Amino acid sequence: RMGDFYEMFFEDARRASALLDITLTARDAGDAGKVPMCGVPYHAAQGYINRLNRAGLKVAVCEQVEDHAQTKGLVKREVVRMVSPGTNLEDETEGTSANTYIAAVIRQKDCWGCAALDLGTGDFVLCEHASAGDITDELLRLRPAELVVADSAERELFADVTRELNPVMNEYEAWIFDRSQAEKRLCEQFKVQTLAGFGIKSMGPALGCAGALLYYLQDNMHTALDHVRAPRVLQHSRYMRLDRQTIRNLELVAPASGDRHAPTMYTVLNQTLTPMGARLLGSWMLRPLLDAGEIRDRLDAVEAFTLKPDVLQHVRSLLQPVKDLERLLGRINCGTPSARNLVALAVSLRSVPGLKQAAAGLDAALIRAQFENMHELGDLADLI
């Protein structure tokens, strides 16, 4: 930050001016002569940061931490935050209906561990696999925007992932993935004495990856992560495992042609009205259930609505104004909400009483469980 502008210099200025289509100028640097420079207005910086993140770049934001009126010579500046594709909670125009995961991966002997966290929604998942092929398929299902890896990791493993997803790579020393340190970080994060209640205590490398993710976020965000949900295990026995060829050939979520606007099974089926519903549908399609009881529960819920189309239409009308509650809570917790975000939270909460009333006459167990666990929070909506 220099006055009313954020300035970039040297090679950063050359790259940014081309990506952002802004003028490249120069600044006098004394004995060093003139150095390349470009800048953007501070009040419009977020839009430019979003564009740099979408190009796969991380942005370090340096602010003035002294009053220039009371300082002689150079004003002191410090890096106050790092903004990357996986930690940018203020980019509202892209990926709102898909998870934006940061994934950590490490191999220990014959076991691959993976942990993935979506900072925007708080979703936190862990898994372990026995082969490089299986872990690659898992990463292609999760589609992370960033990868956190040990600096000694075999880079060829990520060749398929980097070619298809082009994630930002963050390399750390191997001790960041230490299991005992990970247990300590996770217990501190979720304010518990033991991890036994999460069903992850017996895991090995995946636990180390979970700790590495928390380290990475605390290292870059310098903020609380209270909205992050307790980690859940992606159980292989519960879901049909779809490899990358199956997902690609069936065009489940992405067209095989590479044309972003071509139809897929997801775009045909997606009649959801909220970003949360769209994300849930996408995850269901990539992980089909195997348990007959769970499948029947979903079919019973669908049947309950189709037998009462008037209730279905009423519920859809109530869902229409509901905004992305998961991402709203993420922004609020990380200290980056706008007034519009807070109002959107209140508007969304206003739909809850009507939704509970509309669903009261539906018998399906899955629907009942959903609405019984829904809290109205009327006092919060009134306060906003």
PDB file of N, CA and C in Angstrom, residues 19 25 28-29 61 117 131 176 212-213 219 247 262 272 283 287 290 300 337 372 375 384:
ATOM      1  N   LEU A  19      -1.546  -9.566 -16.823  1.00  0.00           N
ATOM      2  CA  LEU A  19      -2.739 -10.317 -16.405  1.00  0.00           C
ATOM      3  C   LEU A  19      -3.930  -9.405 -16.135  1.00  0.00           C
ATOM      4  N   THR A  25       4.454   1.071 -15.595  1.00  0.00           N
ATOM      5  CA  THR A  25       5.259   2.288 -15.580  1.00  0.00           C
ATOM      6  C   THR A  25       6.589   1.974 -14.891  1.00  0.00           C
ATOM      7  N   ASP A  28      11.623   5.731  -9.980  1.00  0.00           N
ATOM      8  CA  ASP A  28      13.034   6.004  -9.754  1.00  0.00           C
ATOM      9  C   ASP A  28      13.495   5.326  -8.464  1.00  0.00           C
ATOM     10  N   ALA A  29      14.548   4.534  -8.542  1.00  0.00           N
ATOM     11  CA  ALA A  29      15.056   3.812  -7.369  1.00  0.00           C
ATOM     12  C   ALA A  29      16.488   4.236  -7.044  1.00  0.00           C
ATOM     13  N   VAL A  61      -0.503  -9.176   0.700  1.00  0.00           N
ATOM     14  CA  VAL A  61      -0.990  -7.812   0.896  1.00  0.00           C
ATOM     15  C   VAL A  61      -0.155  -7.149   1.994  1.00  0.00           C
ATOM     16  N   LEU A 117      -9.856 -29.385   3.013  1.00  0.00           N
ATOM     17  CA  LEU A 117     -10.664 -28.441   3.785  1.00  0.00           C
ATOM     18  C   LEU A 117     -11.120 -27.311   2.875  1.00  0.00           C
ATOM     19  N   SER A 131      -2.680 -46.830  -2.883  1.00  0.00           N
ATOM     20  CA  SER A 131      -1.901 -46.689  -4.122  1.00  0.00           C
ATOM     21  C   SER A 131      -1.926 -45.253  -4.616  1.00  0.00           C
ATOM     22  N   ILE A 176       5.972 -30.700   9.353  1.00  0.00           N
ATOM     23  CA  ILE A 176       4.635 -30.096   9.435  1.00  0.00           C
ATOM     24  C   ILE A 176       3.561 -31.190   9.415  1.00  0.00           C
ATOM     25  N   ALA A 212      -1.344 -30.548   8.959  1.00  0.00           N
ATOM     26  CA  ALA A 212      -0.626 -29.684   8.017  1.00  0.00           C
ATOM     27  C   ALA A 212      -1.550 -28.609   7.447  1.00  0.00           C
ATOM     28  N   LEU A 213      -2.806 -28.978   7.169  1.00  0.00           N
ATOM     29  CA  LEU A 213      -3.759 -27.986   6.658  1.00  0.00           C
ATOM     30  C   LEU A 213      -4.017 -26.882   7.677  1.00  0.00           C
ATOM     31  N   ASP A 219      -0.895 -20.167   9.343  1.00  0.00           N
ATOM     32  CA  ASP A 219       0.303 -19.486   8.864  1.00  0.00           C
ATOM     33  C   ASP A 219      -0.048 -18.369   7.882  1.00  0.00           C
ATOM     34  N   ILE A 247     -15.569 -41.057 -14.383  1.00  0.00           N
ATOM     35  CA  ILE A 247     -16.139 -39.717 -14.204  1.00  0.00           C
ATOM     36  C   ILE A 247     -16.084 -38.930 -15.511  1.00  0.00           C
ATOM     37  N   ALA A 262     -20.778 -27.073 -22.439  1.00  0.00           N
ATOM     38  CA  ALA A 262     -21.474 -28.280 -22.902  1.00  0.00           C
ATOM     39  C   ALA A 262     -22.212 -28.922 -21.722  1.00  0.00           C
ATOM     40  N   THR A 272     -31.437 -27.465  -8.145  1.00  0.00           N
ATOM     41  CA  THR A 272     -31.351 -26.923  -6.793  1.00  0.00           C
ATOM     42  C   THR A 272     -31.497 -25.406  -6.828  1.00  0.00           C
ATOM     43  N   SER A 283     -21.483 -33.580  -4.832  1.00  0.00           N
ATOM     44  CA  SER A 283     -20.747 -34.582  -4.046  1.00  0.00           C
ATOM     45  C   SER A 283     -21.466 -35.926  -4.079  1.00  0.00           C
ATOM     46  N   ARG A 287     -19.939 -39.598  -5.480  1.00  0.00           N
ATOM     47  CA  ARG A 287     -19.822 -40.672  -4.475  1.00  0.00           C
ATOM     48  C   ARG A 287     -21.189 -41.352  -4.305  1.00  0.00           C
ATOM     49  N   LEU A 290     -23.723 -47.016  -1.557  1.00  0.00           N
ATOM     50  CA  LEU A 290     -23.790 -48.463  -1.726  1.00  0.00           C
ATOM     51  C   LEU A 290     -24.776 -49.098  -0.749  1.00  0.00           C
ATOM     52  N   ASP A 300     -37.300 -42.427  -0.590  1.00  0.00           N
ATOM     53  CA  ASP A 300     -38.523 -42.118   0.178  1.00  0.00           C
ATOM     54  C   ASP A 300     -38.725 -40.608   0.284  1.00  0.00           C
ATOM     55  N   PRO A 337     -16.753  -9.981   6.355  1.00  0.00           N
ATOM     56  CA  PRO A 337     -18.104  -9.845   5.803  1.00  0.00           C
ATOM     57  C   PRO A 337     -18.407  -8.398   5.418  1.00  0.00           C
ATOM     58  N   GLU A 372     -36.035 -31.238  11.787  1.00  0.00           N
ATOM     59  CA  GLU A 372     -35.949 -31.230  13.252  1.00  0.00           C
ATOM     60  C   GLU A 372     -34.662 -30.556  13.726  1.00  0.00           C
ATOM     61  N   HIS A 375     -32.752 -24.752  13.170  1.00  0.00           N
ATOM     62  CA  HIS A 375     -33.072 -23.789  14.227  1.00  0.00           C
ATOM     63  C   HIS A 375     -33.435 -22.434  13.622  1.00  0.00           C
ATOM     64  N   ILE A 384     -29.903  -8.364  13.363  1.00  0.00           N
ATOM     65  CA  ILE A 384     -29.311  -7.887  12.102  1.00  0.00           C
ATOM     66  C   ILE A 384     -30.210  -6.842  11.451  1.00  0.00           C
TER      67      ILE A 384
END
